[in-house]
């Protein structure tokens, strides 16, 4: 099941295979068993009553509302028949523990939530007599409410506000939620003025149509940018490159000018002053260090631009081809929607089961508060940890499925010479190939990411728990470990994505695909670095463009409102949504570029354009290769003119060696 014993050294054909076999079958079986375990956790919560307690609610004595209950050991007033009492009523609904984020009030099962304000205990008695819904503790008789001495502790706090049942969860909630102001005040700690908060919330309510329109605008801009970026990538890349070079030259020149000016001013000053003393000398040295560092940085940047200028052209060509991919495979634009929907459904399921676990287990009586809670004890506590592991692994699995689907569709596009004869529904075919053959590969890759993510999250938790208590060395060590694990996770994510692309081509298992992809990336390290650096920066600017355009449109549309406080929350919400949408869509574009780069590396390594070894690449990439080959031939003729004099025609027809490296 590991990578150490799966080294296939057979030569790769590097052609998309139609006939495949299942890869990483042990990991497929392990993932199925894990999913069955996740389902068993949910089944346990249903069988043990945790799901019913969450949905129907339960009182402070462990009785589930709306059903007949068995008695609980050591818990008085348990085992009651609440078939006719379907709603949970809190004696003091405003008694909220802000730190523990739970309600400390005694809860009872009642037949009806009070629809009107009840001022006195006579009103409680009348309401119980007319509706059969007793709002005081079960051992108190309704006709005696006004005279019983226990009424102050076992009856609701007066006046009882009108309430209505919460849909689906059967909790009586006050119609006026002003009693939750203390909780809201603790949550919104940055707001000191209630009127300001009310104005902001009113601005959101009044601008909901504008917010929806701006969110749709961000969605349209993101989808359009993926198609048109191929037309602006060349101009954008060279403008950014030129700006970076000119900016570094200007910064270096200014620093040297400041240093020379200070030196000249110092030489023309007081001759009796010791030049080795005083703060002026320290300033000169500091400026000199800055100027030298800037000069070194500028020289390195210029050398990088000089040696990598042709590889920047490769990044531009890949962006151009990626735009064509989306033109031929429009369903790729729906991948963010499908992935988000799958993640949303799984997260909703996960949260529900987590809440079910919170109401499962054995009944535990809190004598101080007089409440009964249900907690997992003994080995059952590990169910929560298993459920948390499922959140990480299955989330990574869903994201990996998106990467494999995109890789499969792009590989099909690249290795089809006649783009007019692409197979029908290539994106759907890629998804079906994944489900039929490569679920084990995706499960294995996602589990590796999970193994790295778990210790990083644990260290983050430890760092937060020890915040302000640890010494400087411990704090530095924790942050260093977290940073290293984050870098390792990013590197493994990039390698996994290329491994999925290799699997999409050859149909090999995860380890063999990861090894082959790693070899290709090492052989094309400078190209990969250039494509990733340029591509990431261009896509980042694309995200900034979408967010700023959406924000500008929001300012224009909200300009009619003179109260600028009402702009705050709508604009923040719209900008956050625009960034998330742009990130999701442009991340798919980045995946396409990365897969195209791997396919290009395969194509140039195993093909040379001669009969029988024709290239699969697009015309834009072909032109780049031809320019590189002409440059290499010219350099080769110049070096070999003394040793041999081949004919011009023979030199033109000489095929490129399969291992030739392109600039």
XYZ file of C-alpha atoms in Angstrom:
663
model
C 0.000 0.000 0.000
C 2.967 2.319 0.366
C 5.207 3.835 -2.233
C 8.339 1.947 -1.384
C 7.321 -1.335 -2.917
C 5.458 -0.058 -5.971
C 8.336 0.963 -8.209
C 7.490 0.019 -11.772
C 10.502 0.637 -13.941
C 8.847 -0.222 -17.245
C 9.137 2.402 -19.969
C 6.142 4.714 -20.238
C 4.404 5.195 -23.549
C 2.827 8.441 -22.307
C -0.353 8.152 -24.334
C -3.893 8.451 -22.966
C -5.167 4.897 -22.524
C -8.723 3.917 -23.334
C -8.466 0.477 -21.717
C -7.478 0.827 -18.077
C -7.447 -1.191 -14.899
C -8.201 -0.195 -11.327
C -5.287 1.564 -9.611
C -4.402 1.454 -5.900
C -7.109 -1.099 -5.164
C -6.081 -1.561 -1.472
C -6.564 2.171 -0.891
C -9.938 2.018 -2.628
C -11.017 -0.738 -0.219
C -9.584 1.196 2.747
C -11.478 4.327 1.727
C -14.721 2.366 1.340
C -14.231 0.874 4.818
C -13.563 4.359 6.202
C -16.742 5.728 4.585
C -18.696 2.799 6.041
C -17.215 3.752 9.415
C -18.391 7.346 8.949
C -21.861 6.038 8.165
C -21.722 3.792 11.236
C -21.046 6.814 13.434
C -24.203 8.419 12.070
C -26.140 5.160 12.592
C -24.914 5.013 16.197
C -26.241 8.500 16.919
C -29.614 7.546 15.446
C -29.878 4.241 17.343
C -28.690 5.735 20.653
C -31.244 8.552 20.402
C -28.815 11.415 19.826
C -30.420 12.399 16.526
C -33.914 12.369 18.052
C -32.758 14.455 21.014
C -31.251 17.063 18.705
C -34.232 17.309 16.377
C -37.082 16.861 18.885
C -35.263 18.364 21.846
C -35.044 17.100 25.425
C -35.716 18.562 28.831
C -33.382 19.031 31.779
C -34.229 15.540 33.080
C -33.165 13.598 29.984
C -36.668 13.114 28.523
C -37.001 13.468 24.759
C -39.986 15.595 23.784
C -42.762 14.056 21.703
C -42.208 10.421 22.748
C -42.393 7.932 25.635
C -39.085 7.796 27.543
C -37.407 5.073 29.603
C -36.250 6.019 33.117
C -32.600 6.983 33.613
C -30.612 5.769 36.586
C -30.116 8.439 39.231
C -32.116 11.109 37.389
C -35.378 12.168 38.989
C -38.396 13.051 36.827
C -36.977 10.930 33.999
C -38.952 8.263 32.160
C -41.980 10.498 31.530
C -44.445 10.106 28.686
C -44.096 13.250 26.561
C -46.093 12.047 23.575
C -48.313 15.138 23.734
C -45.495 17.514 24.716
C -43.573 18.159 21.509
C -41.886 21.513 22.198
C -38.936 22.526 24.384
C -39.609 25.528 26.607
C -36.850 27.347 28.558
C -37.742 28.911 31.895
C -35.160 31.676 31.365
C -34.273 31.781 27.645
C -31.944 34.745 28.145
C -29.685 32.890 30.610
C -26.852 32.149 28.167
C -23.324 31.099 29.106
C -21.313 33.194 26.653
C -18.025 31.419 27.402
C -19.383 27.894 26.929
C -21.869 29.058 24.255
C -24.824 27.192 25.714
C -28.053 27.930 27.550
C -28.046 27.440 31.325
C -31.814 27.638 31.757
C -33.964 24.704 32.892
C -35.780 23.185 29.902
C -39.208 21.530 29.934
C -41.303 19.728 27.345
C -44.594 21.551 26.781
C -47.608 21.038 24.559
C -47.738 24.623 23.280
C -45.427 27.644 23.204
C -47.035 30.734 24.808
C -48.203 32.924 21.898
C -48.800 36.007 24.059
C -47.157 37.842 26.941
C -47.841 36.295 30.380
C -47.436 38.816 33.219
C -48.393 36.892 36.380
C -48.599 33.370 37.796
C -52.380 33.578 37.360
C -51.731 34.000 33.650
C -49.537 30.858 33.750
C -52.329 28.942 35.491
C -54.946 30.165 33.016
C -52.720 29.281 30.031
C -52.138 25.759 31.441
C -55.849 25.242 32.129
C -57.031 26.388 28.702
C -54.307 24.843 26.534
C -53.021 21.917 28.629
C -49.482 23.309 28.394
C -47.865 23.521 31.834
C -44.944 25.954 31.841
C -43.715 25.174 35.398
C -41.800 22.118 36.572
C -43.553 18.768 36.223
C -44.053 18.184 39.985
C -46.045 21.429 40.382
C -49.800 21.318 39.879
C -51.065 24.011 37.496
C -54.043 25.144 39.683
C -51.635 25.882 42.550
C -49.109 27.994 40.600
C -49.989 31.323 42.292
C -49.663 29.953 45.854
C -46.736 27.501 45.733
C -43.488 28.782 47.325
C -41.418 26.881 44.702
C -42.888 29.009 41.923
C -39.974 31.452 42.024
C -37.376 28.781 41.142
C -39.420 26.227 39.193
C -41.595 28.493 37.063
C -40.513 30.716 34.182
C -39.159 34.163 34.875
C -41.888 36.792 34.658
C -43.023 38.261 32.422
C -42.960 35.342 29.984
C -42.392 36.734 26.484
C -44.452 35.433 23.578
C -42.652 32.695 21.632
C -43.085 30.446 18.647
C -41.578 27.036 17.811
C -38.402 26.966 15.766
C -39.055 25.180 12.451
C -37.907 21.552 12.445
C -36.132 21.724 15.824
C -39.221 22.338 18.018
C -37.665 24.888 20.383
C -39.785 27.718 21.764
C -37.899 30.885 20.828
C -38.967 34.376 21.964
C -40.603 36.397 19.206
C -38.589 39.418 20.390
C -34.930 38.406 20.355
C -33.858 41.517 22.265
C -33.070 39.319 25.271
C -30.126 37.953 23.291
C -28.540 41.402 23.116
C -25.893 40.439 25.684
C -24.837 37.467 23.572
C -24.840 39.555 20.392
C -22.865 42.271 22.162
C -20.202 39.740 23.130
C -20.002 38.422 19.562
C -19.856 41.846 17.935
C -17.268 43.275 20.310
C -15.972 45.842 17.864
C -19.287 47.681 17.768
C -19.705 50.163 20.603
C -22.687 52.056 19.248
C -25.938 50.133 18.883
C -27.282 52.706 16.440
C -24.249 52.105 14.200
C -24.935 48.352 14.214
C -28.604 48.931 13.445
C -27.705 51.212 10.527
C -25.270 48.662 9.104
C -27.811 45.844 9.341
C -30.458 48.107 7.845
C -28.075 48.891 4.993
C -27.701 45.176 4.226
C -31.449 44.647 4.311
C -32.084 47.651 2.060
C -29.297 46.706 -0.371
C -30.025 43.004 -0.785
C -30.917 43.403 -4.483
C -27.675 45.306 -5.112
C -25.668 42.667 -3.210
C -27.166 39.837 -5.270
C -26.506 41.754 -8.490
C -22.889 42.445 -7.561
C -22.333 38.784 -6.645
C -23.646 37.761 -10.052
C -21.334 40.359 -11.620
C -18.325 38.799 -9.843
C -19.415 35.373 -11.084
C -19.707 36.566 -14.694
C -16.383 38.412 -14.537
C -14.612 35.309 -13.201
C -16.000 33.071 -15.948
C -15.239 35.638 -18.648
C -11.682 36.206 -17.430
C -10.846 32.509 -17.821
C -11.660 32.760 -21.535
C -10.220 36.178 -22.413
C -7.054 35.946 -20.316
C -5.303 34.297 -23.266
C -5.653 37.565 -25.220
C -4.209 39.803 -22.495
C -1.663 37.486 -20.859
C 1.256 38.491 -23.142
C 0.766 42.233 -22.619
C 0.123 41.776 -18.898
C 3.183 39.591 -18.297
C 5.595 41.878 -20.128
C 4.162 44.989 -18.481
C 4.602 43.413 -15.051
C 8.105 42.188 -15.880
C 9.136 45.616 -17.163
C 7.604 47.317 -14.134
C 9.494 44.999 -11.781
C 12.831 45.628 -13.538
C 12.342 49.401 -13.803
C 11.156 49.593 -10.198
C 14.213 47.743 -8.908
C 16.536 49.933 -11.010
C 14.825 53.106 -9.809
C 14.910 52.002 -6.161
C 18.589 51.105 -6.376
C 19.432 54.433 -8.048
C 17.554 56.421 -5.416
C 19.362 54.631 -2.577
C 22.780 55.293 -4.133
C 21.789 58.922 -4.731
C 20.795 59.352 -1.084
C 24.053 57.754 0.026
C 26.173 59.973 -2.274
C 24.277 63.079 -1.163
C 24.876 62.317 2.517
C 28.569 61.650 1.889
C 28.995 64.915 -0.020
C 27.146 66.839 2.665
C 29.277 65.200 5.327
C 32.547 66.042 3.524
C 31.517 69.686 3.213
C 30.558 70.014 6.838
C 32.592 70.735 9.955
C 36.170 69.553 9.343
C 36.824 69.213 13.069
C 34.058 66.671 13.543
C 35.233 63.087 13.845
C 33.772 61.188 10.878
C 33.846 57.951 12.863
C 31.515 59.254 15.589
C 27.928 60.321 15.795
C 24.624 58.997 14.490
C 25.324 60.382 11.010
C 28.008 57.760 10.473
C 25.524 54.979 11.391
C 22.996 56.402 8.931
C 25.614 56.379 6.172
C 26.460 52.775 6.863
C 22.793 51.809 6.925
C 22.173 53.517 3.573
C 25.251 51.821 2.137
C 23.986 48.399 3.261
C 20.556 49.111 1.736
C 22.084 50.326 -1.524
C 24.389 47.310 -1.845
C 21.537 44.885 -1.052
C 19.295 46.597 -3.614
C 22.098 46.434 -6.187
C 22.591 42.709 -5.605
C 18.836 42.119 -5.864
C 18.644 44.136 -9.096
C 21.555 42.250 -10.655
C 19.998 38.898 -9.742
C 16.649 40.031 -11.144
C 18.239 41.200 -14.401
C 20.133 37.917 -14.772
C 16.955 35.950 -14.136
C 15.082 37.995 -16.719
C 17.949 37.508 -19.189
C 18.168 33.749 -18.828
C 14.429 33.098 -18.398
C 13.000 35.459 -20.999
C 12.256 32.573 -23.375
C 10.649 30.578 -20.596
C 8.377 33.521 -19.854
C 7.218 33.103 -23.451
C 6.321 29.499 -22.550
C 4.128 30.716 -19.678
C 2.360 33.132 -22.047
C 1.825 30.363 -24.607
C 0.385 28.042 -21.931
C -2.049 30.766 -20.838
C -3.089 31.160 -24.468
C -3.707 27.428 -24.851
C -5.538 27.282 -21.499
C -7.995 29.842 -22.823
C -8.590 27.588 -25.831
C -9.177 24.635 -23.511
C -12.055 26.450 -21.839
C -13.444 27.365 -25.261
C -13.472 23.699 -26.321
C -14.415 22.296 -22.884
C -16.946 24.775 -21.434
C -18.046 22.276 -18.767
C -14.730 22.903 -17.018
C -16.197 26.237 -15.923
C -18.815 24.296 -13.926
C -16.215 22.422 -11.885
C -16.164 25.033 -9.068
C -19.962 24.737 -8.765
C -19.871 20.927 -8.634
C -17.020 20.880 -6.125
C -18.645 23.531 -3.929
C -21.960 21.655 -3.973
C -20.247 18.386 -3.012
C -18.305 20.084 -0.218
C -21.416 21.887 1.024
C -23.466 18.673 1.185
C -20.687 16.823 2.976
C -20.077 19.675 5.450
C -23.795 19.897 6.276
C -23.864 16.136 6.864
C -20.702 16.331 8.972
C -22.029 19.160 11.155
C -25.336 17.356 11.702
C -23.593 14.158 12.779
C -21.315 16.197 15.060
C -24.395 17.727 16.682
C -25.918 14.251 16.980
C -22.749 13.101 18.763
C -23.156 16.032 21.170
C -26.519 14.620 22.306
C -25.491 10.934 22.338
C -23.988 8.781 25.045
C -24.793 8.397 28.720
C -26.868 10.802 30.786
C -24.731 12.931 33.131
C -26.399 15.018 35.840
C -24.993 18.472 36.643
C -26.169 18.899 40.221
C -24.974 22.497 40.466
C -27.026 23.676 37.488
C -29.731 21.050 37.879
C -29.438 19.956 34.257
C -28.977 16.572 32.576
C -26.632 16.303 29.616
C -25.575 13.425 27.375
C -21.867 12.759 26.872
C -19.740 10.122 25.181
C -17.654 8.233 27.717
C -14.936 5.623 27.562
C -13.971 4.400 24.105
C -16.961 6.165 22.579
C -15.003 9.425 22.908
C -12.845 8.263 19.985
C -15.888 8.539 17.716
C -15.482 12.312 17.742
C -11.814 12.054 16.710
C -12.697 9.568 13.975
C -15.385 11.949 12.768
C -12.882 14.836 12.739
C -10.447 12.735 10.667
C -13.289 12.115 8.233
C -13.763 15.863 7.811
C -10.136 16.312 6.729
C -9.774 13.212 4.543
C -13.083 13.418 2.684
C -12.695 17.171 2.127
C -9.266 16.573 0.603
C -10.722 13.649 -1.373
C -13.393 15.864 -2.939
C -10.810 18.498 -3.882
C -8.566 15.770 -5.331
C -11.481 14.458 -7.396
C -11.790 17.909 -8.937
C -8.072 17.914 -9.769
C -8.252 14.435 -11.325
C -11.333 15.327 -13.376
C -9.751 18.527 -14.698
C -6.518 16.648 -15.457
C -8.355 13.897 -17.324
C -10.279 16.369 -19.489
C -7.184 18.486 -20.287
C -5.108 15.385 -21.112
C -7.817 14.251 -23.535
C -7.802 17.676 -25.181
C -4.007 17.892 -25.445
C -3.428 14.426 -26.895
C -6.159 14.790 -29.518
C -4.457 16.181 -32.628
C -7.648 17.128 -34.432
C -9.525 19.265 -31.906
C -12.655 19.012 -34.041
C -12.777 15.279 -33.266
C -12.717 15.528 -29.508
C -14.787 12.786 -27.871
C -18.233 13.778 -26.705
C -18.468 15.134 -23.165
C -14.740 14.871 -22.286
C -15.252 16.332 -18.788
C -18.010 13.840 -17.972
C -15.882 11.017 -19.415
C -12.972 12.061 -17.204
C -15.230 11.996 -14.129
C -16.544 8.545 -15.052
C -12.994 7.239 -15.607
C -12.096 8.518 -12.157
C -15.057 6.780 -10.505
C -14.465 3.534 -12.390
C -10.676 3.166 -12.166
C -8.888 5.748 -10.019
C -10.806 6.272 -6.755
C -8.024 4.449 -4.890
C -5.382 6.765 -6.380
C -7.303 9.865 -5.327
C -7.928 8.392 -1.856
C -4.211 7.690 -1.406
C -3.118 11.162 -2.523
C -5.697 12.909 -0.352
C -4.741 10.800 2.678
C -1.103 11.890 2.337
C -2.231 15.528 2.465
C -4.367 14.707 5.509
C -1.376 13.169 7.310
C 0.527 16.442 6.896
C -2.449 18.619 7.787
C -3.227 16.869 11.093
C 0.049 17.712 12.935
C -0.069 21.277 11.583
C -3.580 21.791 12.962
C -2.563 20.234 16.285
C 0.412 22.574 16.547
C -1.815 25.554 15.726
C -4.176 24.468 18.511
C -1.281 24.088 20.985
C 0.061 27.500 19.982
C -3.315 29.137 20.635
C -3.708 27.369 23.974
C -0.233 28.457 25.107
C -0.499 31.987 23.749
C 1.092 34.354 26.232
C 2.372 31.500 28.438
C 5.276 30.065 26.427
C 8.737 31.598 26.214
C 10.236 33.106 23.085
C 12.129 29.942 22.087
C 9.051 27.728 22.346
C 6.970 30.240 20.410
C 9.615 30.439 17.664
C 9.905 26.636 17.485
C 6.122 26.191 17.217
C 5.787 28.800 14.487
C 8.742 27.310 12.598
C 7.205 23.831 12.702
C 3.832 25.172 11.570
C 5.475 27.059 8.715
C 7.513 24.017 7.616
C 4.446 21.768 7.646
C 2.502 24.367 5.651
C 5.280 24.500 3.030
C 5.410 20.692 2.894
C 1.634 20.573 2.420
C 1.815 23.042 -0.489
C 4.628 21.083 -2.160
C 2.748 17.793 -1.779
C -0.407 19.412 -3.181
C 1.526 20.484 -6.275
C 3.126 17.048 -6.668
C -0.231 15.310 -6.152
C -1.838 17.410 -8.855
C 0.878 16.411 -11.329
C 0.615 12.791 -10.183
C -3.109 12.850 -11.006
C -2.264 14.212 -14.466
C 0.241 11.373 -14.990
C -2.424 8.896 -13.894
C -4.845 10.463 -16.367
C -2.292 9.842 -19.140
C -0.836 6.425 -18.319
C -3.410 4.912 -15.975
C -0.706 4.085 -13.414
C -1.013 4.034 -9.623
C -0.309 6.991 -7.394
C 3.301 6.216 -6.503
C 4.376 5.385 -10.068
C 2.610 8.487 -11.377
C 4.109 10.702 -8.670
C 7.596 9.393 -9.438
C 7.200 9.934 -13.198
C 5.747 13.410 -12.697
C 8.531 14.331 -10.279
C 11.201 13.244 -12.793
C 9.585 15.380 -15.483
C 9.370 18.380 -13.164
C 13.032 18.043 -12.163
C 14.065 17.829 -15.817
C 12.112 21.030 -16.467
C 12.767 22.777 -13.150
C 13.476 26.242 -14.587
C 10.441 26.074 -16.838
C 8.236 24.919 -13.964
C 9.516 27.702 -11.699
C 8.911 30.341 -14.373
C 5.441 29.092 -15.287
C 4.380 28.920 -11.624
C 5.879 32.290 -10.646
C 4.506 34.172 -13.656
C 1.219 32.289 -13.629
C 0.547 32.789 -9.929
C 1.266 36.498 -10.171
C -0.936 36.980 -13.231
C -3.796 35.040 -11.633
C -3.383 37.038 -8.414
C -3.744 40.223 -10.447
C -6.816 38.687 -12.059
C -8.351 38.185 -8.620
C -7.486 41.779 -7.686
C -9.067 42.976 -10.947
C -12.324 41.132 -10.252
C -12.536 42.318 -6.634
C -11.745 45.952 -7.468
C -14.158 45.996 -10.424
C -16.933 44.561 -8.268
C -16.149 47.012 -5.450
C -16.162 49.950 -7.868
C -19.526 48.865 -9.258
C -20.792 48.556 -5.678
C -19.663 52.095 -4.827
C -21.416 53.435 -7.931
C -24.648 51.570 -7.186
C -24.624 52.452 -3.482
C -23.772 56.103 -4.114
C -27.438 57.011 -3.870
C -27.283 56.278 -0.130
C -25.872 59.285 1.688
C -25.367 57.403 4.938
C -21.907 55.962 4.307
C -22.190 53.674 7.352
C -24.708 51.636 5.337
C -22.023 50.944 2.718
C -19.705 49.077 5.046
C -21.198 45.616 5.401
C -22.646 45.311 1.862
C -19.302 46.212 0.294
C -17.373 43.873 2.612
C -19.733 40.989 1.849
C -19.587 41.628 -1.882
C -15.777 41.900 -1.928
C -15.383 38.686 0.081
C -17.753 36.839 -2.232
C -15.984 38.248 -5.308
C -12.597 37.091 -4.002
C -13.886 33.599 -3.177
C -15.515 33.226 -6.592
C -12.432 34.532 -8.399
C -10.210 32.212 -6.358
C -12.357 29.154 -7.156
C -12.530 29.811 -10.890
C -8.947 30.957 -11.381
C -7.735 27.974 -9.333
C -9.315 25.750 -11.987
C -7.535 27.841 -14.630
C -4.268 27.311 -12.735
C -4.888 23.550 -12.698
C -5.378 23.613 -16.467
C -2.099 25.496 -16.962
C -0.211 23.038 -14.726
C -1.611 20.001 -16.551
C -0.826 21.593 -19.924
C 2.753 22.172 -18.774
C 3.161 18.508 -17.795
C 1.697 17.395 -21.131
C 4.055 19.797 -22.935
C 7.035 18.356 -21.039
C 5.961 14.829 -22.009
C 5.434 15.864 -25.621
C 8.837 17.516 -26.028
C 10.635 14.640 -24.283
C 9.196 11.754 -26.283
C 8.403 13.419 -29.633
C 10.505 15.478 -32.040
C 8.151 16.276 -34.924
C 9.493 13.617 -37.297
C 7.181 11.045 -38.963
C 6.002 8.621 -36.333
C 6.892 11.059 -33.537
C 4.664 14.000 -34.373
C 3.949 16.581 -31.703
C 0.524 16.760 -30.063
C 0.899 20.369 -28.933
C -1.095 23.417 -29.995
C 0.074 25.765 -32.749
C 1.132 28.429 -30.224
C 3.379 25.958 -28.419
C 4.615 24.543 -31.741
C 5.807 27.986 -32.823
C 7.694 28.326 -29.543
C 9.364 24.948 -30.080
C 10.301 25.791 -33.672
C 11.926 29.057 -32.607
C 13.884 27.215 -29.949
C 15.003 24.543 -32.418
C 16.150 27.126 -34.947
C 18.175 28.866 -32.233
C 19.789 25.571 -31.229
C 20.609 24.669 -34.860
C 22.193 28.068 -35.444
C 24.287 27.692 -32.302
C 25.234 24.144 -33.267
C 26.328 25.155 -36.795
C 28.470 27.913 -35.339
C 30.226 25.508 -32.957
C 30.692 22.680 -35.487
C 31.713 24.633 -38.612
C 35.432 23.913 -38.075
C 34.952 20.176 -37.401
C 32.464 19.381 -40.176
C 30.525 21.194 -42.851
C 27.083 19.603 -43.193
C 24.845 20.756 -45.976
C 22.253 23.351 -45.172
C 19.509 20.989 -46.210
C 20.811 18.139 -44.081
C 21.067 20.361 -41.042
C 17.494 21.504 -41.527
C 16.140 17.953 -41.576
C 18.052 16.672 -38.539
C 15.473 15.569 -35.951
C 15.612 16.761 -32.379
C 16.847 14.147 -29.934
C 14.124 12.905 -27.599
C 15.941 14.184 -24.516
C 16.758 17.625 -25.912
C 15.958 20.388 -23.468
C 14.136 23.421 -24.798
C 14.830 26.907 -23.568
